[in-house]
Short mmCIF file of N, CA, C and O in Angstrom, two decimals:
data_model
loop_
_atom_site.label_atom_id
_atom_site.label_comp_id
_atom_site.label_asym_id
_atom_site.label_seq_id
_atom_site.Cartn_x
_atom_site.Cartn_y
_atom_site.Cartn_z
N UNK A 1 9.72 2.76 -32.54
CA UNK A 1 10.52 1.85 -31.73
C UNK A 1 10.75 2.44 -30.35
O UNK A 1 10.90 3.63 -30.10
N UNK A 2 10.76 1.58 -29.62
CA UNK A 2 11.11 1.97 -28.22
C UNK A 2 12.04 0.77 -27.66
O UNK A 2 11.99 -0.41 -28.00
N UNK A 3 12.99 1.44 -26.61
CA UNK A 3 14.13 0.87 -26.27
C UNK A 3 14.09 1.00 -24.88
O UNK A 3 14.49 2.08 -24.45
N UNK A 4 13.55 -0.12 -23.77
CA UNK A 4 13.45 0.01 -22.93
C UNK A 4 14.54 -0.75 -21.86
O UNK A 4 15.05 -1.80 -22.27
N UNK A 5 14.83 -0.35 -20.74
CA UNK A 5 16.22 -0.71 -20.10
C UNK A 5 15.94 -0.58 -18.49
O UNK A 5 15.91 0.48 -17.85
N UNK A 6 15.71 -2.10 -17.91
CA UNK A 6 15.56 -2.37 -16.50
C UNK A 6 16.47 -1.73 -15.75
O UNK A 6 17.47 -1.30 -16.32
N UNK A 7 16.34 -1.56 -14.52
CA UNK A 7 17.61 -1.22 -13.34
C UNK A 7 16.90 -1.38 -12.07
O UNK A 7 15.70 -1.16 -11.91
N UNK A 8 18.05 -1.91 -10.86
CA UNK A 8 17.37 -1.62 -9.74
C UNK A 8 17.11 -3.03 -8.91
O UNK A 8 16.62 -3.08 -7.78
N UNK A 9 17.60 -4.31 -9.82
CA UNK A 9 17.30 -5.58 -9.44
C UNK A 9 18.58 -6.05 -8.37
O UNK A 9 19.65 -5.46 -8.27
N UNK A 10 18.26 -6.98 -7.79
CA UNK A 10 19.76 -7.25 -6.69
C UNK A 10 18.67 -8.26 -5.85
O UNK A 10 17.51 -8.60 -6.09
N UNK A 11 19.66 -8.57 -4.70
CA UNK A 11 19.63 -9.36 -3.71
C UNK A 11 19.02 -8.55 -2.36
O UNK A 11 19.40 -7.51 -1.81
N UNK A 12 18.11 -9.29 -2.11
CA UNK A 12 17.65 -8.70 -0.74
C UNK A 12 17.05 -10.10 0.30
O UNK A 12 16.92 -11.28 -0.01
N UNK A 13 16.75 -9.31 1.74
CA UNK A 13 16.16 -10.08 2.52
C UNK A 13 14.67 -10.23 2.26
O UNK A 13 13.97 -9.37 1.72
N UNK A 14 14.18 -11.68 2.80
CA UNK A 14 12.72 -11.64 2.83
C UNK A 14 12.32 -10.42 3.84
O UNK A 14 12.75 -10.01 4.92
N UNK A 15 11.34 -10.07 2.98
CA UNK A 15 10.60 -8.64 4.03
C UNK A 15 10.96 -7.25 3.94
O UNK A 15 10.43 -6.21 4.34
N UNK A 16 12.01 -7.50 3.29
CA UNK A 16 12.59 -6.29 2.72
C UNK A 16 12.03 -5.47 1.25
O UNK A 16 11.09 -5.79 0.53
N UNK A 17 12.90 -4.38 1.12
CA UNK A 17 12.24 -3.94 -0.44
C UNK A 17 13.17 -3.68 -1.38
O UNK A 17 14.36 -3.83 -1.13
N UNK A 18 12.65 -3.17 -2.80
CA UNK A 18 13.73 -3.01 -3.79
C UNK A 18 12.49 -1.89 -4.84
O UNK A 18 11.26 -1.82 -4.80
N UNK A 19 13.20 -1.39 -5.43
CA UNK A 19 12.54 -0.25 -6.37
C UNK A 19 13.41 -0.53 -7.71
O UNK A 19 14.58 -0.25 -7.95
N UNK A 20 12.32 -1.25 -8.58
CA UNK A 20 12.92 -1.45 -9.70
C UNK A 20 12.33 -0.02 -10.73
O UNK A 20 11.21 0.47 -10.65
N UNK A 21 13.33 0.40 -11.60
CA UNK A 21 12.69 1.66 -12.87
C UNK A 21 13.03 0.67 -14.29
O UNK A 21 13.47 -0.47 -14.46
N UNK A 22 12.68 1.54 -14.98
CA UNK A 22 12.57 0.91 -16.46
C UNK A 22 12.44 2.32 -16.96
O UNK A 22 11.60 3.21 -16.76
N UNK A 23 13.71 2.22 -17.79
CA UNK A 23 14.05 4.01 -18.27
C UNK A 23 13.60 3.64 -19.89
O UNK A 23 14.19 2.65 -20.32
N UNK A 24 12.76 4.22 -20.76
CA UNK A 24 12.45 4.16 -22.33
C UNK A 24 13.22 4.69 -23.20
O UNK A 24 14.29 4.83 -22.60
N UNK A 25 13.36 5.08 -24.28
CA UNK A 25 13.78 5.84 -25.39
C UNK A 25 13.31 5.59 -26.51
O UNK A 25 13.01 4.47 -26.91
N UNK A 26 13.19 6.73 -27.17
CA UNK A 26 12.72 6.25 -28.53
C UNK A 26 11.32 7.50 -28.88
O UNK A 26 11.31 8.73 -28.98
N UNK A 27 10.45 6.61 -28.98
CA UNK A 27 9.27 7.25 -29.63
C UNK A 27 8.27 7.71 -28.31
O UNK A 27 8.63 6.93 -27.43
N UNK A 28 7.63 8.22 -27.96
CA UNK A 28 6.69 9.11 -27.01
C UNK A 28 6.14 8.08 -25.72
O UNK A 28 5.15 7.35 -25.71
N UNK A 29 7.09 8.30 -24.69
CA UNK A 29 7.17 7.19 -23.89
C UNK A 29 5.50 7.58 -22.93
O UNK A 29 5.55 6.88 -21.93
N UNK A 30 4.39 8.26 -22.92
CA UNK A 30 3.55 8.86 -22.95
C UNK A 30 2.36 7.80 -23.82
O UNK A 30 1.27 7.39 -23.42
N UNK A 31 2.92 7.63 -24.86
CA UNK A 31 1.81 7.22 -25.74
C UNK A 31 1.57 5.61 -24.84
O UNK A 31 0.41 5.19 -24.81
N UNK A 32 2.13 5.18 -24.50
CA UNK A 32 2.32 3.57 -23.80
C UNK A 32 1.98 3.72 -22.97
O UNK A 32 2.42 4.68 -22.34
N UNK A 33 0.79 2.74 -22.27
CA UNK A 33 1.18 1.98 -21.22
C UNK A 33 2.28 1.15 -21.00
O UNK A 33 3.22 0.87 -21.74
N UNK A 34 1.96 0.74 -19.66
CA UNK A 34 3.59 -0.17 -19.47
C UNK A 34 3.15 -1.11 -18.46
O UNK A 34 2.36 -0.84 -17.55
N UNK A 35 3.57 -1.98 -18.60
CA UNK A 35 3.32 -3.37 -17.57
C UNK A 35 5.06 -3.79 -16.86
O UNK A 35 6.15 -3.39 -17.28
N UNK A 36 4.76 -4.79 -15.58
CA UNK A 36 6.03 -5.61 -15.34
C UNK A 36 5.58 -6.90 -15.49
O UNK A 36 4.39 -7.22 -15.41
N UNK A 37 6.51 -7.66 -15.72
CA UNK A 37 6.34 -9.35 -15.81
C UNK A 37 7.30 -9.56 -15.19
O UNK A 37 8.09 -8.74 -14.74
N UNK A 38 7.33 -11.18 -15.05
CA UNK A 38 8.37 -11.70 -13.89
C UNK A 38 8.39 -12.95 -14.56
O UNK A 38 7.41 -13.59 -14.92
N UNK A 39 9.69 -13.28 -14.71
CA UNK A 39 9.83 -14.96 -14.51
C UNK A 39 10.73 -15.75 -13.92
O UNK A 39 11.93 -15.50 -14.02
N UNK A 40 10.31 -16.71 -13.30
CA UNK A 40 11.19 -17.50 -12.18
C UNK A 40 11.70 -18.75 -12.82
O UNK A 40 11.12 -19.61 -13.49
N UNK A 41 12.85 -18.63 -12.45
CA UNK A 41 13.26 -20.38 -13.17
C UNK A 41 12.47 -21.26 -13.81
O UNK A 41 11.63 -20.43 -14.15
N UNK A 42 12.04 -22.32 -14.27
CA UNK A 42 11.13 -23.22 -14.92
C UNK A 42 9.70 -22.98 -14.64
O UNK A 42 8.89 -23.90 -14.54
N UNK A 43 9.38 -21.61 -14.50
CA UNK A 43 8.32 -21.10 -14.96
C UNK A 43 7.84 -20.44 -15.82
O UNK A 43 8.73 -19.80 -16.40
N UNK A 44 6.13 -20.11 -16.49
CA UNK A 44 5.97 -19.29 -17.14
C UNK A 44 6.01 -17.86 -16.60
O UNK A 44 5.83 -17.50 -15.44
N UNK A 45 6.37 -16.88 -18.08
CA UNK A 45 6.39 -15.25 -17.18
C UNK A 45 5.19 -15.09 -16.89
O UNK A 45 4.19 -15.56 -17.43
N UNK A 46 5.30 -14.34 -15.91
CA UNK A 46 3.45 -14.07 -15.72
C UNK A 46 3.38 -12.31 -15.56
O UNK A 46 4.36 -11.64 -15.89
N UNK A 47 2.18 -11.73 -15.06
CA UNK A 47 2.05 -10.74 -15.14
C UNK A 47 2.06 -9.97 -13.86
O UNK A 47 1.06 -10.30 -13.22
N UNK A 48 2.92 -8.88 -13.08
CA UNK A 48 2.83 -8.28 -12.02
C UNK A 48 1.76 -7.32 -11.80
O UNK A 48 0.74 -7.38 -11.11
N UNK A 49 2.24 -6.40 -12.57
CA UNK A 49 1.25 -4.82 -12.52
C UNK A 49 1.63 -4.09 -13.94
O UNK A 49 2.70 -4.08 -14.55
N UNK A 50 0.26 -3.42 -14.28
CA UNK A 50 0.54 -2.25 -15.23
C UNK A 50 -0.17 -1.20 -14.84
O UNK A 50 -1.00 -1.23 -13.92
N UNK A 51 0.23 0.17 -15.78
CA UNK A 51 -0.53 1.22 -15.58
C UNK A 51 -0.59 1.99 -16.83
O UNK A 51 0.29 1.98 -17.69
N UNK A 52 -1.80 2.74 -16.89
CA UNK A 52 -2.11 3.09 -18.38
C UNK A 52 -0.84 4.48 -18.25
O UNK A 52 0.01 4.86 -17.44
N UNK A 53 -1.49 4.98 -19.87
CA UNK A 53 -0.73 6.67 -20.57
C UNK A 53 -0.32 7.38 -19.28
O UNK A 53 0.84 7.66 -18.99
N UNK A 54 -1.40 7.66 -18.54
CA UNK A 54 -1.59 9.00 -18.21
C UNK A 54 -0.91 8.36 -16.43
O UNK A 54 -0.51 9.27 -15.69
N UNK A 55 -0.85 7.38 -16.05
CA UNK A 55 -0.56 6.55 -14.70
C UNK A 55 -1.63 7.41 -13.63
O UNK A 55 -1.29 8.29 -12.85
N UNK A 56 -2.68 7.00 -13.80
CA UNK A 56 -4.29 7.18 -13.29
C UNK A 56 -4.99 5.79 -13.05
O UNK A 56 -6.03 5.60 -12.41
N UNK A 57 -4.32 4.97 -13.59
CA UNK A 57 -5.07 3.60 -13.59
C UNK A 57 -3.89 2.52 -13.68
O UNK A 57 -2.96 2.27 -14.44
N UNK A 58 -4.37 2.07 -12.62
CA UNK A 58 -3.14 0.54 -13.01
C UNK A 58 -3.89 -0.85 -12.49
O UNK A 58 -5.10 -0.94 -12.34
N UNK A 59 -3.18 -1.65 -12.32
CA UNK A 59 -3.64 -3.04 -12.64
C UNK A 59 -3.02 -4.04 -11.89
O UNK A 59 -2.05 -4.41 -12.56
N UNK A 60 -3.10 -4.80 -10.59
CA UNK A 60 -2.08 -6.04 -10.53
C UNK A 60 -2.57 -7.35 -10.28
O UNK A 60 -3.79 -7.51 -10.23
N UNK A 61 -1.81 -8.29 -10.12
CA UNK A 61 -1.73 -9.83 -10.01
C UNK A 61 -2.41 -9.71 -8.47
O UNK A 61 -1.86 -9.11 -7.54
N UNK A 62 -3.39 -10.21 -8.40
CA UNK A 62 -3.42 -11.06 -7.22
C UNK A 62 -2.47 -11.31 -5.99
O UNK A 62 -2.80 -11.00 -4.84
N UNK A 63 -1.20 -11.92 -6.34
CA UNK A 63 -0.29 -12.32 -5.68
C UNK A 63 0.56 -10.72 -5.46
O UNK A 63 1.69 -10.62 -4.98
N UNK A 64 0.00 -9.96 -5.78
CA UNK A 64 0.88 -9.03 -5.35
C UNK A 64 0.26 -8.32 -3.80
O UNK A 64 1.01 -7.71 -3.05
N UNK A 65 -0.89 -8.49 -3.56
CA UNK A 65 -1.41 -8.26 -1.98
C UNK A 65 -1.24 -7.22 -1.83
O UNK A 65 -1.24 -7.07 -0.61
N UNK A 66 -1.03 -5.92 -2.48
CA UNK A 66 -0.69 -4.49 -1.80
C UNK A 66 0.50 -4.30 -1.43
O UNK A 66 0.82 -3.33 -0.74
N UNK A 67 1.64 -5.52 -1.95
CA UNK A 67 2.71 -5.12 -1.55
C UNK A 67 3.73 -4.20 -2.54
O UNK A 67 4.77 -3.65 -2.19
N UNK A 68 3.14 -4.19 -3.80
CA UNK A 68 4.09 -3.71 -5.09
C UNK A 68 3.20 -2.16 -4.82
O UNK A 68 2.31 -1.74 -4.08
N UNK A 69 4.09 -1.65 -5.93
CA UNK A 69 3.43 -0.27 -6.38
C UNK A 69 4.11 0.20 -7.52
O UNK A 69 5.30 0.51 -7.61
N UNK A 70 3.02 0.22 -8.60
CA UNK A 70 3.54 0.57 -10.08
C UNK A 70 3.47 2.37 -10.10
O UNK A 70 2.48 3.04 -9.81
N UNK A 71 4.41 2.73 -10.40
CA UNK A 71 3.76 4.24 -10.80
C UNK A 71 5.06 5.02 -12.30
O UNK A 71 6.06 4.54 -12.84
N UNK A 72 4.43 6.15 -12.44
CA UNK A 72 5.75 6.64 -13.75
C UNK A 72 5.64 7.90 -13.56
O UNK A 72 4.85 8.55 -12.88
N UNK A 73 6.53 8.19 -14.25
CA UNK A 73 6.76 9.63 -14.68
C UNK A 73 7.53 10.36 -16.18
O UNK A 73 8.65 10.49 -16.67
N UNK A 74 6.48 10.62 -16.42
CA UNK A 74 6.46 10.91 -17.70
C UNK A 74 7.53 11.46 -18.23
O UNK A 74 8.18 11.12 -19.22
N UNK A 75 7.66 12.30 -17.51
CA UNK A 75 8.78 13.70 -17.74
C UNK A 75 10.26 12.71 -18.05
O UNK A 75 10.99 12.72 -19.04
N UNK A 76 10.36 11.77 -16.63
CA UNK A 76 11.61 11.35 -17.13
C UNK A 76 11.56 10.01 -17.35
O UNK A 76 12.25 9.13 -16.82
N UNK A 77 10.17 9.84 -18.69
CA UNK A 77 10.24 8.38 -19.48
C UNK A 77 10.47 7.58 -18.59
O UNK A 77 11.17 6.62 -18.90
N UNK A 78 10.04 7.68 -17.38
CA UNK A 78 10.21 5.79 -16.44
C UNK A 78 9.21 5.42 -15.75
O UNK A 78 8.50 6.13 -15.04
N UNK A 79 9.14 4.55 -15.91
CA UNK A 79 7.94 3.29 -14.70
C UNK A 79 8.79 2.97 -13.63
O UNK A 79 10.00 2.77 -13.70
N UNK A 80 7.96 2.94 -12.48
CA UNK A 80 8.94 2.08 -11.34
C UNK A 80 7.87 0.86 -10.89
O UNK A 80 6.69 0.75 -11.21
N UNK A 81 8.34 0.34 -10.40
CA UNK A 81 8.27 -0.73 -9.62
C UNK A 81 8.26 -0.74 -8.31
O UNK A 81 9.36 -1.23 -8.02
N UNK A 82 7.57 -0.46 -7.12
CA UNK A 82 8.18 -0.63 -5.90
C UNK A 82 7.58 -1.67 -5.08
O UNK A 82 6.37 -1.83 -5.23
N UNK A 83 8.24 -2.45 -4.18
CA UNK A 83 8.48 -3.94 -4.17
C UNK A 83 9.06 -4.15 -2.35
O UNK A 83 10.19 -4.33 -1.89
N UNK A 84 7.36 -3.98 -1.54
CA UNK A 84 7.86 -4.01 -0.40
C UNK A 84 7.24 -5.65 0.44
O UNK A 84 6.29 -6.29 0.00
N UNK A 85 8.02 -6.05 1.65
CA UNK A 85 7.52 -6.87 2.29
C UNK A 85 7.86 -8.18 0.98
O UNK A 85 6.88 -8.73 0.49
N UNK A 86 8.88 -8.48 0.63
CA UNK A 86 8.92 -9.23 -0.39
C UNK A 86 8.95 -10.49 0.44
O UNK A 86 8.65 -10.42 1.63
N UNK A 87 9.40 -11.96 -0.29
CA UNK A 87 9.44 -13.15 -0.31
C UNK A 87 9.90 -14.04 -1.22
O UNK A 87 9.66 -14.11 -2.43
N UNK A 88 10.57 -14.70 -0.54
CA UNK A 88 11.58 -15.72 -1.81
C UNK A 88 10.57 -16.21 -2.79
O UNK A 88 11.12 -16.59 -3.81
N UNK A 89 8.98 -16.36 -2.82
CA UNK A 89 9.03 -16.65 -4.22
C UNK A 89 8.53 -15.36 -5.75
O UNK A 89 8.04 -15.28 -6.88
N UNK A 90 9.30 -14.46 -4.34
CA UNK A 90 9.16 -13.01 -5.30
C UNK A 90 11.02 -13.34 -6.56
O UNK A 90 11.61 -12.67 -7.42
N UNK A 91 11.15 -14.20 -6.14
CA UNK A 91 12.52 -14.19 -6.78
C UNK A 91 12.51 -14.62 -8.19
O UNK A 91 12.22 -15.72 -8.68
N UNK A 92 12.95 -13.29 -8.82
CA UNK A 92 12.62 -13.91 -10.66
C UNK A 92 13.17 -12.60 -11.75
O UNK A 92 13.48 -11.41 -11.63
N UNK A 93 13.12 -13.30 -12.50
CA UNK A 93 13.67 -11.76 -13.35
C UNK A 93 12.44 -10.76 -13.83
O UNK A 93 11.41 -11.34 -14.18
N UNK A 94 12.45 -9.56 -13.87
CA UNK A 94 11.56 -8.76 -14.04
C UNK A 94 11.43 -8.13 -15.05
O UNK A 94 12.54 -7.69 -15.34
N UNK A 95 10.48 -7.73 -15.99
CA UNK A 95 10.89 -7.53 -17.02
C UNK A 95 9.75 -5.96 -17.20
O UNK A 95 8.76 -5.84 -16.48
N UNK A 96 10.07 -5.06 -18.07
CA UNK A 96 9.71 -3.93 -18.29
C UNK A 96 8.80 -4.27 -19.43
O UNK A 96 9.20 -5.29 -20.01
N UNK A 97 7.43 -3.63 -20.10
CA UNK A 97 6.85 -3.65 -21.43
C UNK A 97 6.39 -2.43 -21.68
O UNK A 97 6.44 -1.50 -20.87
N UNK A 98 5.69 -2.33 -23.30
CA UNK A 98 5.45 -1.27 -23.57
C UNK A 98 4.21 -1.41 -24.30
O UNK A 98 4.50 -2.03 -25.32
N UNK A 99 3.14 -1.18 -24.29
CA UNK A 99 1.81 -1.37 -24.93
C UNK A 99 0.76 -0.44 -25.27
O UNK A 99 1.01 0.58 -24.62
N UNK A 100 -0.13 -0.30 -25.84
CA UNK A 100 -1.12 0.38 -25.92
C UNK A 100 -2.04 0.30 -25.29
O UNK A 100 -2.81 1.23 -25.52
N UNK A 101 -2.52 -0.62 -24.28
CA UNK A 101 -3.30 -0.64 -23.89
C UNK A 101 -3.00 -1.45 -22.53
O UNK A 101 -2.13 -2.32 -22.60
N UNK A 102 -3.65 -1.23 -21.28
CA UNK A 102 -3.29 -2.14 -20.07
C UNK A 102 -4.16 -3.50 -20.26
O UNK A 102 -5.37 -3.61 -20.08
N UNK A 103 -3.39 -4.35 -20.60
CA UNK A 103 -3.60 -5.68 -20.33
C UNK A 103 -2.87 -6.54 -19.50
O UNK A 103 -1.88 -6.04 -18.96
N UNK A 104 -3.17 -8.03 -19.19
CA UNK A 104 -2.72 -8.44 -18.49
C UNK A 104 -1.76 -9.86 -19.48
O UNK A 104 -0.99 -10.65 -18.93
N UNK A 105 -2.03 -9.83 -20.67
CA UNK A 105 -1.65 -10.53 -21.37
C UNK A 105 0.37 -10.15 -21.88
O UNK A 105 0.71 -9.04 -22.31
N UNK A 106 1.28 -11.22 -21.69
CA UNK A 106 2.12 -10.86 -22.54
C UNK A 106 2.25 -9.93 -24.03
O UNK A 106 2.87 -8.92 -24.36
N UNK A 107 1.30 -10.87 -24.71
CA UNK A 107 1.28 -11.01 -26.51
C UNK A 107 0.82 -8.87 -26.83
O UNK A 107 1.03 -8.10 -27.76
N UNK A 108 0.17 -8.72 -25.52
CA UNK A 108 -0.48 -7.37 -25.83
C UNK A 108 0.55 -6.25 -25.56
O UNK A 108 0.16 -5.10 -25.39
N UNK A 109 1.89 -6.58 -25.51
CA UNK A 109 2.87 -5.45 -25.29
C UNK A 109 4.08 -5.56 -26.38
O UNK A 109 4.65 -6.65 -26.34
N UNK A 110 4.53 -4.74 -27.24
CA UNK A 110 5.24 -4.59 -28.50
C UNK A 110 6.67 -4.30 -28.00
O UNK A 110 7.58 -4.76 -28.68
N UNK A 111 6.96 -3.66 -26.99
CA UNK A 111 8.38 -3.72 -26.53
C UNK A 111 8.85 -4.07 -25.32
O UNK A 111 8.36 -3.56 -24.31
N UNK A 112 9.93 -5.07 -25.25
CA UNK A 112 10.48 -5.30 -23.73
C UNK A 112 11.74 -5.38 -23.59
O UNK A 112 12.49 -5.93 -24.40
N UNK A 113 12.12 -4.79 -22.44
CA UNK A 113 13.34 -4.78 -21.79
C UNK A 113 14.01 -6.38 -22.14
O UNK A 113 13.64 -7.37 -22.77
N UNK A 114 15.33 -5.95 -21.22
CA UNK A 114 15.91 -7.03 -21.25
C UNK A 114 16.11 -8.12 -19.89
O UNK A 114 16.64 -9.22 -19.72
N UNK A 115 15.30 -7.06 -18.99
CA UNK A 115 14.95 -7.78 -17.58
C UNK A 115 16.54 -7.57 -16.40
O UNK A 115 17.72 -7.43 -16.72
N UNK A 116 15.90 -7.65 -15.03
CA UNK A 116 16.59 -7.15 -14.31
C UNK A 116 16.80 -8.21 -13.19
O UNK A 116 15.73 -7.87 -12.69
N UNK A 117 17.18 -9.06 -12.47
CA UNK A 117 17.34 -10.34 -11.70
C UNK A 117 16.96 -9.53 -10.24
O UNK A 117 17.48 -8.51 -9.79
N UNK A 118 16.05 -10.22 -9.76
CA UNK A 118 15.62 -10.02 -8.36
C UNK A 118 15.97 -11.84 -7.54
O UNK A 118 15.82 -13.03 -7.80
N UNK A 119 16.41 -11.07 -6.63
CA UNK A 119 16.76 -12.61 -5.46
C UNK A 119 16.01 -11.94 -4.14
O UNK A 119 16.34 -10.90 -3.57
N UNK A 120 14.89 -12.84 -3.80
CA UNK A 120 14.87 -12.70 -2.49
C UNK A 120 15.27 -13.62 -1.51
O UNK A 120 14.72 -14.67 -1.82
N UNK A 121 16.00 -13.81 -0.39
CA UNK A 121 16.56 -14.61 0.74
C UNK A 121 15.74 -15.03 1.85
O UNK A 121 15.27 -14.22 2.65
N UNK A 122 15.63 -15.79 1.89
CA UNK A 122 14.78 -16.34 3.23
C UNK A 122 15.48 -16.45 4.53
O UNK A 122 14.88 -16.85 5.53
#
C-alpha cells in the first residue's frame, strides 16, 4: 500500500508559477513510477506528466508545451510538479499516482492522492 498526499496547490496569476509535491508512504516509493492528472470542472481527468523508478525518463501531455516539469526524489519519497507560465485553463485539481509502469492511461496507476486545487486567474 502506498499513501500518497498532494501539497502546494493555491491561487495564482496567469503567467505565473506554482510547484506542486506529492509526498508517499508506505511501501518503496522507488519501486513506482508516478504520474500527475488534472481535472477541471465537467471534465474528464486527463493526463499531465509522468516519470519512471529511477526519474531518467518522463512523459507529458501535449498541452503542457515545456511549461511543466516533473521530477522526484527518491530519498525524500516525492514527485514534484513544477508549473510555469500557467493559464486559466491550467485550472483544475491535480492529482498525484503511483504505478509500475509510465503510462499515460488513468486505469494503469494503483494509488492516488487525494488531489490538490490549482486556480489560475486571468
Amino acid at each position: 500500500q502506498v499513501h500518497l498526499v498532494e501539497s502546494g496547490g493555491g491561487l495564482v496569476q496567469a503567467g505565473g508559477s506554482l510547484r506542486l509535491s506529492c509526498a508517499a508512504s508506505g511501501r518503496t516509493f522507488s519501486s513506482y513510477a508516478m504520474g500527475w492528472f488534472r481535472q477541471a470542472p465537467g471534465k474528464e481527468r486527463e493526463f499531465v506528466a509522468a516519470i519512471n523508478r529511477s526519474g531518467n525518463y518522463t512523459h507529458y501531455a501535449s498541452f503542457v508545451e515545456g511549461r511543466f516539469t516533473i521530477s522526484r526524489d527518491n530519498a525524500k519519497n516525492t514527485v514534484y510538479l513544477q508549473m510555469n507560465s500557467m493559464k486559466p485553463e491550467d485550472t483544475a485539481v491535480y492529482y498525484c499516482a503511483a504505478g509500475l509502469i509510465v503510462v499515460v492511461a488513468g486505469r494503469g496507476y494503483d494509488y492516488w492522492g487525494q488531489g490538490t486545487q490549482v486556480t489560475v486567474s486571468s
